[in-house]
Each structure stands twice: as C-alpha cells, then as structure tokens.
Coordinates of C-alpha atoms in Angstrom, one line a residue:
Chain A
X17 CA 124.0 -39.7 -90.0
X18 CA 126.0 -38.5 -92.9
X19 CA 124.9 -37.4 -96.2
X20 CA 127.3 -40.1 -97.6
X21 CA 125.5 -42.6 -95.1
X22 CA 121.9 -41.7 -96.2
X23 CA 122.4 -42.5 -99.7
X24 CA 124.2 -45.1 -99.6
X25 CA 121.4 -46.4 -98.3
X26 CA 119.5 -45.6 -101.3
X27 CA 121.5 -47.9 -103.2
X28 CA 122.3 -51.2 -102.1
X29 CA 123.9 -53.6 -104.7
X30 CA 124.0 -57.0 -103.1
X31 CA 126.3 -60.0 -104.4
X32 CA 125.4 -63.7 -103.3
X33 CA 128.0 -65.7 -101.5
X34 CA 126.7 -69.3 -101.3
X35 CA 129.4 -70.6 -98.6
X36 CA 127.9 -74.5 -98.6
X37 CA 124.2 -73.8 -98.4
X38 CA 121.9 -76.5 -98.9
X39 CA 120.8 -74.4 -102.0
X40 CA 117.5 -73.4 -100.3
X41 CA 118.0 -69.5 -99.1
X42 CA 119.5 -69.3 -102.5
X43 CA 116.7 -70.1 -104.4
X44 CA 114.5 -67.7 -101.7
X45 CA 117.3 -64.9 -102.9
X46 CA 116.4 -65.7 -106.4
X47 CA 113.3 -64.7 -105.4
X48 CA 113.7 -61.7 -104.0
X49 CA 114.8 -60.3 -107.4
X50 CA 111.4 -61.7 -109.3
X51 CA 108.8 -59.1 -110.4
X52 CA 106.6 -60.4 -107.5
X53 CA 109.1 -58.8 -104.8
X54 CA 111.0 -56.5 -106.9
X55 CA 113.3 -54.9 -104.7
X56 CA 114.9 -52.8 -107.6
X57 CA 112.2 -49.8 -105.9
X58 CA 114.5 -49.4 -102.9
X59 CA 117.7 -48.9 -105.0
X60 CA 118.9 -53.2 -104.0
X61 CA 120.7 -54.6 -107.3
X62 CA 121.7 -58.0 -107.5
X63 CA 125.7 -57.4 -109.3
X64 CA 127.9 -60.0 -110.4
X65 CA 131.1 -59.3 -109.1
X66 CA 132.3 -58.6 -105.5
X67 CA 134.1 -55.7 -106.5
X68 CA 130.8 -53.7 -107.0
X69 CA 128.7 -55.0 -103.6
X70 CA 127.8 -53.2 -100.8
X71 CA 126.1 -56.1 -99.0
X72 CA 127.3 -59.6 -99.1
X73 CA 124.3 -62.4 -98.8
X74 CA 125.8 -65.1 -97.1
X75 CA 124.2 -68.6 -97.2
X76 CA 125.0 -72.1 -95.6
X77 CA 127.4 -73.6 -93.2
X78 CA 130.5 -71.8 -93.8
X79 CA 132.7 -75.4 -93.6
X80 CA 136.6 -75.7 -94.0
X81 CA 137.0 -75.4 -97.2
X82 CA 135.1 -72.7 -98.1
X83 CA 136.1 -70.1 -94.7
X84 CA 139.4 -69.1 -95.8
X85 CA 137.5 -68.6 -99.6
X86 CA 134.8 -66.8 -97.6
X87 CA 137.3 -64.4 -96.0
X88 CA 139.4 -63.8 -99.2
X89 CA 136.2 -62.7 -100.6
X90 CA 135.8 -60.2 -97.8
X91 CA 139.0 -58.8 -98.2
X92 CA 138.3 -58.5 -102.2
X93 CA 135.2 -55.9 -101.6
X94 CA 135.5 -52.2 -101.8
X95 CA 134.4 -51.0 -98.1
X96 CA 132.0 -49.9 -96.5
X97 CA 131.0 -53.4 -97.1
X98 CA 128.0 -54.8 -95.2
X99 CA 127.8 -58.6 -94.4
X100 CA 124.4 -60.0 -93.6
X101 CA 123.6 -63.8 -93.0
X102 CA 120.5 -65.4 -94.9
X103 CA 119.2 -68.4 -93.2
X104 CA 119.4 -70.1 -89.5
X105 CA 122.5 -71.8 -90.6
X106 CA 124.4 -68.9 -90.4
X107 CA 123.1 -68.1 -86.5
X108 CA 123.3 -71.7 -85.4
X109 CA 124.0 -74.4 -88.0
X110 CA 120.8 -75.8 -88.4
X111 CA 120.3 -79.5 -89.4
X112 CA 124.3 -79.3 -89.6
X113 CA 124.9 -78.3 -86.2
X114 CA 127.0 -81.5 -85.2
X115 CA 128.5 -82.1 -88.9
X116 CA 132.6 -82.7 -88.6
X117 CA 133.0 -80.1 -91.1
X118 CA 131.9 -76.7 -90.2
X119 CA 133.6 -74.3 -89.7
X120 CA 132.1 -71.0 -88.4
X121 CA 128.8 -70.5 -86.9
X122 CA 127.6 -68.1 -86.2
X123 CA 129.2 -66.3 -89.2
X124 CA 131.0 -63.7 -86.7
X125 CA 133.6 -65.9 -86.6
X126 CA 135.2 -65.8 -90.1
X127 CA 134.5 -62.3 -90.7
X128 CA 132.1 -59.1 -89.6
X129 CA 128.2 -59.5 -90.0
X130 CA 125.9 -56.6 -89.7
X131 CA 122.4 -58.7 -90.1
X132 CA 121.4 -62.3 -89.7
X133 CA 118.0 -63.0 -91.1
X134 CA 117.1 -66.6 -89.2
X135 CA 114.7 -68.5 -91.0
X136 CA 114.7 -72.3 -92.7
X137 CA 115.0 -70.6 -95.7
X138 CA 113.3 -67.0 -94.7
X139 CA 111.1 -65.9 -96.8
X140 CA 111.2 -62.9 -99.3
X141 CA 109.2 -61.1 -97.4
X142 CA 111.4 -61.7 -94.6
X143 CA 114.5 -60.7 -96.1
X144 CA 113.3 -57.5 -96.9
X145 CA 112.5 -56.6 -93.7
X146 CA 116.0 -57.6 -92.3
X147 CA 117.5 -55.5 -95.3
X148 CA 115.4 -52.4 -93.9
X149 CA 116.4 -53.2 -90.1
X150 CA 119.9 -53.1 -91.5
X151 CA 119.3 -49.7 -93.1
X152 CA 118.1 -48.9 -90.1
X153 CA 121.3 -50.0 -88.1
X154 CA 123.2 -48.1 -90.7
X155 CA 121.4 -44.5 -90.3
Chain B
X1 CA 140.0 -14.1 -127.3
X2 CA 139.1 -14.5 -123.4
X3 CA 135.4 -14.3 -124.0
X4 CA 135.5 -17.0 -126.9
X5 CA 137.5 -19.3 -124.7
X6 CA 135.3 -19.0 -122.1
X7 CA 132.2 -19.3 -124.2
X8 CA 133.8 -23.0 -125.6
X9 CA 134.3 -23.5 -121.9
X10 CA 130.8 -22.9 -121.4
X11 CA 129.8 -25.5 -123.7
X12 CA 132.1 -27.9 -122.7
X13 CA 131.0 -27.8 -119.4
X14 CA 127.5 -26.8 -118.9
X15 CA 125.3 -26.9 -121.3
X16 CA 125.6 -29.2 -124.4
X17 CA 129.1 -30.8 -122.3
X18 CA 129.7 -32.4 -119.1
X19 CA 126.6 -30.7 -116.8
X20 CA 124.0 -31.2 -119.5
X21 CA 124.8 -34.7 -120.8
X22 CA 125.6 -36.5 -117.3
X23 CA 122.5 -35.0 -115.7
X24 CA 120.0 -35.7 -118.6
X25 CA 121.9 -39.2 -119.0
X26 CA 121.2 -40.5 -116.0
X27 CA 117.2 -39.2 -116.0
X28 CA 117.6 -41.4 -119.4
X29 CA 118.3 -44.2 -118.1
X30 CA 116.1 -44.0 -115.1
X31 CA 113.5 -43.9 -118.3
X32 CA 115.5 -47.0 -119.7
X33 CA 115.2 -49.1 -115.9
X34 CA 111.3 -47.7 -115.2
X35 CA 110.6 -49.0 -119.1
X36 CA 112.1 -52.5 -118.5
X37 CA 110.2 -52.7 -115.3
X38 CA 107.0 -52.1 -116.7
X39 CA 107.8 -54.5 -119.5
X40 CA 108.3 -56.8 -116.7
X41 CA 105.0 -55.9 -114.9
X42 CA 107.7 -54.1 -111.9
X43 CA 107.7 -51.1 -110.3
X44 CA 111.1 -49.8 -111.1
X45 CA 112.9 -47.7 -109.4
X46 CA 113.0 -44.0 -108.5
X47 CA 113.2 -41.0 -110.2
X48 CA 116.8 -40.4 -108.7
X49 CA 118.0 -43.7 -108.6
X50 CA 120.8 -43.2 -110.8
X51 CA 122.0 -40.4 -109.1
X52 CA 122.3 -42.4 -105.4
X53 CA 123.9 -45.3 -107.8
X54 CA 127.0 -42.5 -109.2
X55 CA 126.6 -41.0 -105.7
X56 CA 127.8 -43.9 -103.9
X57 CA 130.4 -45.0 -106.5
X58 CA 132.0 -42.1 -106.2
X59 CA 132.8 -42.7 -102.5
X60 CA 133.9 -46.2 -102.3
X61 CA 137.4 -47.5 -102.1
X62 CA 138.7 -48.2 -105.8
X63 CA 141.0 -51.3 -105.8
X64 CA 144.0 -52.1 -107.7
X65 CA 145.7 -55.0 -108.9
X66 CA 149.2 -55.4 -107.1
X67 CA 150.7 -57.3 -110.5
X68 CA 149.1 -55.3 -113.3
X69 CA 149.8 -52.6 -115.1
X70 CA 148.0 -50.5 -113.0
X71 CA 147.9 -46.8 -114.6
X72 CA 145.9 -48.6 -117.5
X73 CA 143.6 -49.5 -115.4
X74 CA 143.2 -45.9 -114.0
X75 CA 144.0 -43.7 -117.3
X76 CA 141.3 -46.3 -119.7
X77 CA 138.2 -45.3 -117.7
X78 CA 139.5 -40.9 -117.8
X79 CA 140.6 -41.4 -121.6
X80 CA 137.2 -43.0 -122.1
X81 CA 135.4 -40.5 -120.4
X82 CA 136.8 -37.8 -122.2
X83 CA 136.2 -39.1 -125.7
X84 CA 132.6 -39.2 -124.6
X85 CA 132.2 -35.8 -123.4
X86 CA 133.8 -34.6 -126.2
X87 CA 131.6 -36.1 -128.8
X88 CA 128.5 -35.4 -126.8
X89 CA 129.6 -32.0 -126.8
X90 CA 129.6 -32.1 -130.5
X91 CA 126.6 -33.3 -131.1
X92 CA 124.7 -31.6 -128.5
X93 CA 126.2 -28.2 -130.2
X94 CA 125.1 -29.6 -133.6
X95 CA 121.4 -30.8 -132.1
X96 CA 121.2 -27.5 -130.2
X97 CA 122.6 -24.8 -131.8
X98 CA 123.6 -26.1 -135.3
X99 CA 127.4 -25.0 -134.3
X100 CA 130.0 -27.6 -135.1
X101 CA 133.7 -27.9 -136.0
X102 CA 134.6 -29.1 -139.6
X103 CA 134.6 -32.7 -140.5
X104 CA 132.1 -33.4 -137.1
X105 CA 131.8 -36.9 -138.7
X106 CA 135.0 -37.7 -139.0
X107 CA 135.4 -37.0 -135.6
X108 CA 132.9 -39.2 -134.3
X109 CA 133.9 -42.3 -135.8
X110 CA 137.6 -41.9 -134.7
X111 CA 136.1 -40.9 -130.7
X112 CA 134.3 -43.8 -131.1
X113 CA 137.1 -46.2 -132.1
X114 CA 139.0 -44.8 -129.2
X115 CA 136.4 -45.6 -126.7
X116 CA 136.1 -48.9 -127.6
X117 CA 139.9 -49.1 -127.0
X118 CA 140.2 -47.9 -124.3
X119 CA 137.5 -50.5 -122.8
X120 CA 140.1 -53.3 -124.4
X121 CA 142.7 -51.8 -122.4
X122 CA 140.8 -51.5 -119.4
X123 CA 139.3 -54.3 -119.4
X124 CA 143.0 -56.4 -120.2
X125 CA 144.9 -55.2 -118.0
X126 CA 143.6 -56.4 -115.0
X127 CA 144.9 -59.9 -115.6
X128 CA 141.3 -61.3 -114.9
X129 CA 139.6 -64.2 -116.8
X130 CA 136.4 -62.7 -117.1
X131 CA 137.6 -59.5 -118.2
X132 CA 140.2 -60.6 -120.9
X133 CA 137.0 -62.9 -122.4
X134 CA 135.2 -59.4 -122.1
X135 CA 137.6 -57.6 -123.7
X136 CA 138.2 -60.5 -126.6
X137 CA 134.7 -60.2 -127.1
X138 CA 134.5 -56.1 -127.0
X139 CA 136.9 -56.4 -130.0
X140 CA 135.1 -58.7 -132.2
X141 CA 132.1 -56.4 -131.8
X142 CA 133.9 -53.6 -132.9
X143 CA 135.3 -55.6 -135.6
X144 CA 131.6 -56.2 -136.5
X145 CA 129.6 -52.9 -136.0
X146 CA 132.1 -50.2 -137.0
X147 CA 132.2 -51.5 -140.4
X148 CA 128.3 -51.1 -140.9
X149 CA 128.2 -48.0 -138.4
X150 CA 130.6 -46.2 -141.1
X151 CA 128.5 -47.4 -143.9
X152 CA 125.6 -45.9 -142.7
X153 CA 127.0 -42.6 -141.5
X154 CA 127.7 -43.0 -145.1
X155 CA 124.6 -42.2 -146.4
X156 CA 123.5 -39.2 -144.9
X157 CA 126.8 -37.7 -146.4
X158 CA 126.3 -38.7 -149.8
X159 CA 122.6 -37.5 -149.8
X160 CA 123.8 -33.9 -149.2
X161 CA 126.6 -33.7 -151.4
X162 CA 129.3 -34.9 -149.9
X163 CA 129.1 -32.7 -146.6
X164 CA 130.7 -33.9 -143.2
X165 CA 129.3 -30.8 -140.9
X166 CA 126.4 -31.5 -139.2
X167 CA 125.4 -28.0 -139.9
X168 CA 125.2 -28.4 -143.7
X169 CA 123.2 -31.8 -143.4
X170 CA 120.8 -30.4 -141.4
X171 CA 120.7 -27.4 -143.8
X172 CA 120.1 -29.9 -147.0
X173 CA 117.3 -31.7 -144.8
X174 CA 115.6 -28.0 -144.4
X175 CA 116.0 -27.5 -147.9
X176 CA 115.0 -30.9 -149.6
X177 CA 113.1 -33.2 -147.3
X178 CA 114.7 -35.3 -144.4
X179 CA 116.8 -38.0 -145.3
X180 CA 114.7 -40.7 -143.7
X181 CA 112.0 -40.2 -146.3
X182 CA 114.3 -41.8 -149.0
X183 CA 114.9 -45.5 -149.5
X184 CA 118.5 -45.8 -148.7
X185 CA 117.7 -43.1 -145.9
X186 CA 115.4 -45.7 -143.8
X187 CA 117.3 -48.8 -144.6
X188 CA 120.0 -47.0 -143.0
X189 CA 118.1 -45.9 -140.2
X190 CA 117.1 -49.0 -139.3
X191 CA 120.4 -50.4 -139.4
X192 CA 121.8 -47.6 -137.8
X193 CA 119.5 -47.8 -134.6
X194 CA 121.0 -51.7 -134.6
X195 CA 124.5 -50.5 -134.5
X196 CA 123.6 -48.3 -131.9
X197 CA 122.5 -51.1 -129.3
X198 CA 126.0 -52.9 -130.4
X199 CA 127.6 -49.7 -129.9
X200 CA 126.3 -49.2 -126.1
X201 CA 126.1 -53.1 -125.5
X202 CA 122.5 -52.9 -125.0
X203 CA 120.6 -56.8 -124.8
X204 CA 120.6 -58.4 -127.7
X205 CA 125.0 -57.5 -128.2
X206 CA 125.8 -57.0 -124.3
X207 CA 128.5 -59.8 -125.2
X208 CA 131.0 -58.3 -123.8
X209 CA 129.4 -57.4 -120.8
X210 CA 127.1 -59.9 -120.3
X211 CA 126.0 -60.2 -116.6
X212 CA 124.9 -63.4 -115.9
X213 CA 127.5 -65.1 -118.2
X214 CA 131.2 -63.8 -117.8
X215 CA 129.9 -61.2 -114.5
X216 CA 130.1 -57.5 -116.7
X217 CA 133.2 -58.8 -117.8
X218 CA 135.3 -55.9 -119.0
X219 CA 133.9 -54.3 -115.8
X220 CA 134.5 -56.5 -113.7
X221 CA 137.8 -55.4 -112.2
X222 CA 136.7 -51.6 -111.4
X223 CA 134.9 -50.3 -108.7
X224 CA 134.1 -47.5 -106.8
X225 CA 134.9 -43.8 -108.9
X226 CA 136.3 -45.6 -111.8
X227 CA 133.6 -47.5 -112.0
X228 CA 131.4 -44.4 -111.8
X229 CA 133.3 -43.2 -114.4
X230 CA 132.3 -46.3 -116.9
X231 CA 128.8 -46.0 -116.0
X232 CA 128.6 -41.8 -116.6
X233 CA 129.9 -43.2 -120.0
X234 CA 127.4 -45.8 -121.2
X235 CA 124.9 -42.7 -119.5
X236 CA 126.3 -40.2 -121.9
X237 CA 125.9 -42.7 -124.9
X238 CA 122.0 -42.8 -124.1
X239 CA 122.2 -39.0 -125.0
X240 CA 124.4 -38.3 -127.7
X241 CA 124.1 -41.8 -130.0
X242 CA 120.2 -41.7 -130.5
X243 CA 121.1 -37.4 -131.3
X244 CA 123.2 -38.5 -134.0
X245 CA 120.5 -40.4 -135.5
X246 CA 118.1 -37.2 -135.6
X247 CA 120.4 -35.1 -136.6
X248 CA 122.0 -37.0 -139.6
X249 CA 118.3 -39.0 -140.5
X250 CA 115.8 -36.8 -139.2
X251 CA 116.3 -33.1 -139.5
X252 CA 117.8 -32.3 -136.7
X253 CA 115.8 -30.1 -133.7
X254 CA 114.9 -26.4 -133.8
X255 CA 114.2 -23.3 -131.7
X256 CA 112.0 -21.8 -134.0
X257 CA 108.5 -22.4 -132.5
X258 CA 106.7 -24.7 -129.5
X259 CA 106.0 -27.5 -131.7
X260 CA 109.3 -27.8 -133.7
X261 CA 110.6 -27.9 -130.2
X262 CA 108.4 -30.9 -129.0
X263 CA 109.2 -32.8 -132.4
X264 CA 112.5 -32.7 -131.5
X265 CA 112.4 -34.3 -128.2
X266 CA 109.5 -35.9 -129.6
X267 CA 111.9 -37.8 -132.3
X268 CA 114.9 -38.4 -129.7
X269 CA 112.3 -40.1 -127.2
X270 CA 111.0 -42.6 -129.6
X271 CA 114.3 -43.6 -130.8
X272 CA 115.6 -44.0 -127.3
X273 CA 112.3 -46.2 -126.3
X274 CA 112.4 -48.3 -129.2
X275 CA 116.6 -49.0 -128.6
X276 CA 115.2 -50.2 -124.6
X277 CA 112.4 -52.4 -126.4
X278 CA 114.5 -53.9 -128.4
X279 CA 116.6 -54.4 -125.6
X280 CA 113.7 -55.8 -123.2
X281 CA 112.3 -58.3 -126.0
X282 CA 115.5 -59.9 -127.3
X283 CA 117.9 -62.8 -125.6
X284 CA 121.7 -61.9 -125.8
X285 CA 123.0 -64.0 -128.9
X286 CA 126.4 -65.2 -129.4
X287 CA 129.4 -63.7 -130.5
X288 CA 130.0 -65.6 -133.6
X289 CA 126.2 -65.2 -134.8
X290 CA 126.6 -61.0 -134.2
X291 CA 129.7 -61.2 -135.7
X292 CA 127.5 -63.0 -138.8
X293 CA 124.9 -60.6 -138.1
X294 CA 127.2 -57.7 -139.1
X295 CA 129.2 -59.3 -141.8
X296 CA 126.1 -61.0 -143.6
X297 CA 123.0 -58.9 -143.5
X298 CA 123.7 -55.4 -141.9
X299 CA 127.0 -54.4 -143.7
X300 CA 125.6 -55.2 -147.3
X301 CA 122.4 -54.1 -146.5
X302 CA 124.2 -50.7 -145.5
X303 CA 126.2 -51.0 -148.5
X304 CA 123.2 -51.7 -150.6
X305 CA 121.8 -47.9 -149.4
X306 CA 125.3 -46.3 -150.1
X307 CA 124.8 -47.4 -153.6
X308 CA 121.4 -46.1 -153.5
X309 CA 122.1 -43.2 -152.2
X310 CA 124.9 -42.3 -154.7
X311 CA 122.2 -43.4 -157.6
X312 CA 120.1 -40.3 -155.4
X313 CA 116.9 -42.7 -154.2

C-alpha cells in the first residue's frame, strides 16, 4: 500500500448521485452526515460538486434516461474515483426488478463499482461499515 | 548582498512566509472544523485532517475545460496564491518582528483587491453556471466590503499620525495606549472583524461560495492541486487577516517576556474563535441584504470612526 493510498483514505469526500432512487437511501445518506453519526471523524465530507469526490454514492435503479447521465458523471470526476452502490436496488433492483425501464443492475454495468451496500434503505450504521470495508479493499 | 537576499528568502519561505503560514493555517482551521463540531454537539475531525485533505488534492488529476480559456483557469489559483503569501509574509514580519516595507497598508489593500480578482477570473472562465453566479456574486461583495474594509484601516492610520508602516503604529500603540481603547478604535474593530468574515467568505457572506445553494460556486470547476491551491489560500487568510486586526487595533505581539508572548496569541485566538462563532450561529443572507449591509450600516458607521478619529476620540 502506498503512502498516497493510505491517506487518501484519510480523506474521503463523497458526492451523492441519486440515479432514480425512490428517495429512501437518500434520505439514510442525509443521515449519515447528522451529528448523531458524524462521519466528519474519519476525514468523509459530503462536497457539492463531482469535480471534488473521491467516492460517488449511487442510489436507485439506474433507468434509461439517467445511465448515459450516470456515465457522463463518471467520466466528469478527477480519478482515483471510487463508486460504491447504496441500497439493494443497485445489486438487484428491488421492488423494480421487472419495471420496462431499467437500465443497469447491478450497477457494474454502466460503469465500475468498488462497494455495494444491500439494504432497503441500509442503515447509517450500515453504510459506515461498507465505507470502512471499502477502505479496507483500498489498502 | 547574498546574505540579505537570502535572509528575505528566509522569510519568504520559512518562517513568517510559505512554511509558517500554510502549516499553522491548516492547524487553524482544524480549530475552525473541531469548534463547529462542538457547537454542533460532533466530534470533529482529527488533528491532521487538513493535511490528508491538501495531501490528497495534491495528487488527483486536475481537469480542464476543452472550450475555455484554459490558462486562466490555471494562472488565477498561482496569481492568487501568491498575493496571499506575500501579504502574509508582511504581516507575519510586522506581528513577528516589527520589520516591514514602507506603505505595508497600502499594500494590503491592493493584494487584497487582486485576490478577489483573481477568484472572478477563475471562477468565469470556466464557462459554468454555477461558477459565473459565484463569481457575479464574489464581485458584488467586493463591491460591498472593500469600501468599509478601507475605512476602517483608516482609523488606525489617522490615530497615529498619519503612518502606513506597521512598525510605527505599533510603536504609537507602545507609546499612547492601544487603539482599541478609543471610541472610533472599537467601532472599527468591530466592523473590521465583520469585514473580515466577508473577506474569507465565512457563513453569514459565503455568497459566493455557498455550498448548498450554487455547489462552492466559484470553485466549482477546479480540482485536484489547483484546488489545493484555493484551499491553502482561504488557510493562509485564517492567519494573516485576524493578525492585521492585532496589529493595527491591539498592539501588536512582543518577544519581550512569557506573558507578552501569551497575550499575543492570547489576542489572535480570541479573534479567530469569535470570527468561527459568528460563523456557526448565523444563516447565510442574501446578496442584496450584504450588499445593504455594507452600504447602509457598516460603511457609515466606519465613516462615523474616521471622523472621530480625526477629532482624536
């Protein structure tokens, strides 16, 4: 593991991509960033704009409209970039399993994920720990 | 000749320049993020947060914009950069060592406009919507806090006779009292530490950067070193802004024994935690109401202690 690596780590700003969620992981992501969780003690910033991420939080059923978005988004982020999936949607599609309109699932199929965090929404709690299990893929 | 030129390296460099500043800058701000967190009955992060933060920047990819004028984009954040080192050098020499060039003040003001232009071209030449409302926005607040920020730099240099060295007004505070113990003194303190926050878009005038409305706007575009670059910036504000204050209102910080020594940080601290409780307990407020902010109360309340300080209360 590189020195680079390590504290990069240290310092994960995360940016929320809603990619047609049902709005429920989004809310549990709001969460995350209350004083009752406050992840600011491991270095994780919520930032505004993609251009400053090192994670992208990826929510929903990625459907047709918003995959190519979804990839463009990709493309916009300084690398390393890391992609992890929030919510069973993202691993199977959920309740929308058999809609018309969706378009990748799991979320490998649009562009490269590094986590999935299953869960109808997962809570806080949860998405912690599958933040740390990323850091731990990372180092 | 080769030992003076390296001593002015020295300072540019290490102790009251780049070394000092962007090292003691970011422990500031840690202060600033632990402060708000406790405010907000958080943790906070640790001690070295700042440091993995710049760390990181510095080794992502930057990107540029294929259409855009593209070496503004590069040559804002390096111009900006470089106007703060050099006027945190200045100040730090003055807080320090009571050293300075002549006209110091002079030389603020006009480092300071450049800053804030070089954030307009920065910000504008990406092409981005965000950023062109930050950068509209970044001019109507220098529009509205460099007329009251000059005002109240002002004072201190009508108190002691007309004197733009830092030296000398520290010298007339030794000799006659500090200048925050007259009328026009504190009003200008007060509205001083006010111009400050608009200065360093902290809460209540983040306009132009505000995060949750237009995404950091004029940052928006940068990332990776340049955006390192912007952050070291606002860092090296937290240093040498709440220093001018103690210098020009305050007396200024001496070597001479423990406690001087102590009152000195002593004075800089408190400054610095009341500009981050200000900060923590007021909403961001609109451009037009900062803009009458400025216009209406601070700028003739500023020129209400020039006038007092030329009748000497």
């Amino acid at each position: 593991m590189s020195l680079y690596t390590k504290i990069l780590t240290k310092s994960l700003w995360v940016f929320h991509v809603s990619v047609s969620p049902c709005n429920n992981c989004d809310i549990e992501i709001l969460d995350l960033i209350t004083p009752a969780y406050d992840i600011e003690r491991f270095g994780i910033k919520l930032v505004g704009s993609v251009r400053h991420a090192d994670v992208l939080l990826c929510t929903g059923v990625v459907n047709h409209k918003v995959a190519p978005r979804l990839r463009q988004l990709y493309e916009q982020a300084a690398k390393p970039i890391f992609v992890v999936g929030i919510g069973t949607c993202t691993v199977g599609g959920a309740t929308f399993k058999k809609s018309y309109n969706r378009a990748g699932a799991p979320l490998d199929k649009i562009i490269p994920v590094d986590a999935f965090i299953p869960g109808c929404p997962p809570k806080p709690e949860a998405m912690i720990d599958g933040l740390v299990k990323l850091i731990g893929t990372l180092t | 000749m080769v030992i003076d030129s390296l001593k002015f390296l020295f300072y540019l460099l290490i102790f009251p320049g780049f070394l000092f500043v962007t090292v003691f800058g970011l422990i500031v701000d840690w202060v600033d993020r632990k402060v708000t967190a406790r405010v907000q009955f958080r943790q906070g992060p640790p001690l070295l947060q700042n440091f993995y933060d710049v760390f990181k920047l510095l080794g992502k990819e930057v990107i540029l914009i294929k259409d855009s004028p593209y070496f503004l984009f590069i040559i804002a954040p390096i111009i900006a950069f470089a106007t703060v080192l050099m006027s945190s050098t200045l100040v730090g020499a003055a807080f320090f060592w009571e050293m300075g060039i002549g006209g110091d003040l002079l030389f603020i003001v006009y480092l300071m406009a450049i800053y804030s232009v070089a954030m307009i071209i920065g910000a504008s030449s990406t092409g981005n919507i965000y950023s062109s409302i930050g950068a509209s926005r970044e001019m109507k607040m220098v529009l509205s806090d460099d007329l009251a920020f000059i005002l109240v730099l002002l004072v201190p240099i009508i108190q002691s006779g007309y004197k733009i060295n830092f030296h000398q007004i520290i010298g007339f505070q030794e000799t006659n009292g500090m200048i925050i113990g007259s009328a026009s003194g504190i009003i200008a303190f007060i509205i001083g530490i006010i111009c400050i926050q608009a200065k360093m878009g902290l809460r209540p005038f983040d306009i132009a950067e505000a995060e949750t409305e237009i995404v950091e706007g004029t940052l928006m575009e940068y990332s990776g070193p340049l955006l390192a670059l912007w952050k070291l910036c606002h860092f090296m504000m937290y240093v040498f802004l709440p220093m001018l204050l103690v210098i020009l209102f305050w007396g200024g910080f001496h070597f001479t024994s423990f406690g001087s020594i102590i009152g000195g940080i002593g004075k800089y601290l408190l400054i610095v935690v009341v500009m981050i409780l200000i900060r923590n307990t007021n909403p961001r407020v609109r451009i037009d109401s900062a803009l009458k902010f400025f216009w209406r109360y601070a700028s003739p309340l500023a020129f209400i202690a020039v006038i007092l300080a030329i009748l000497g209360v």
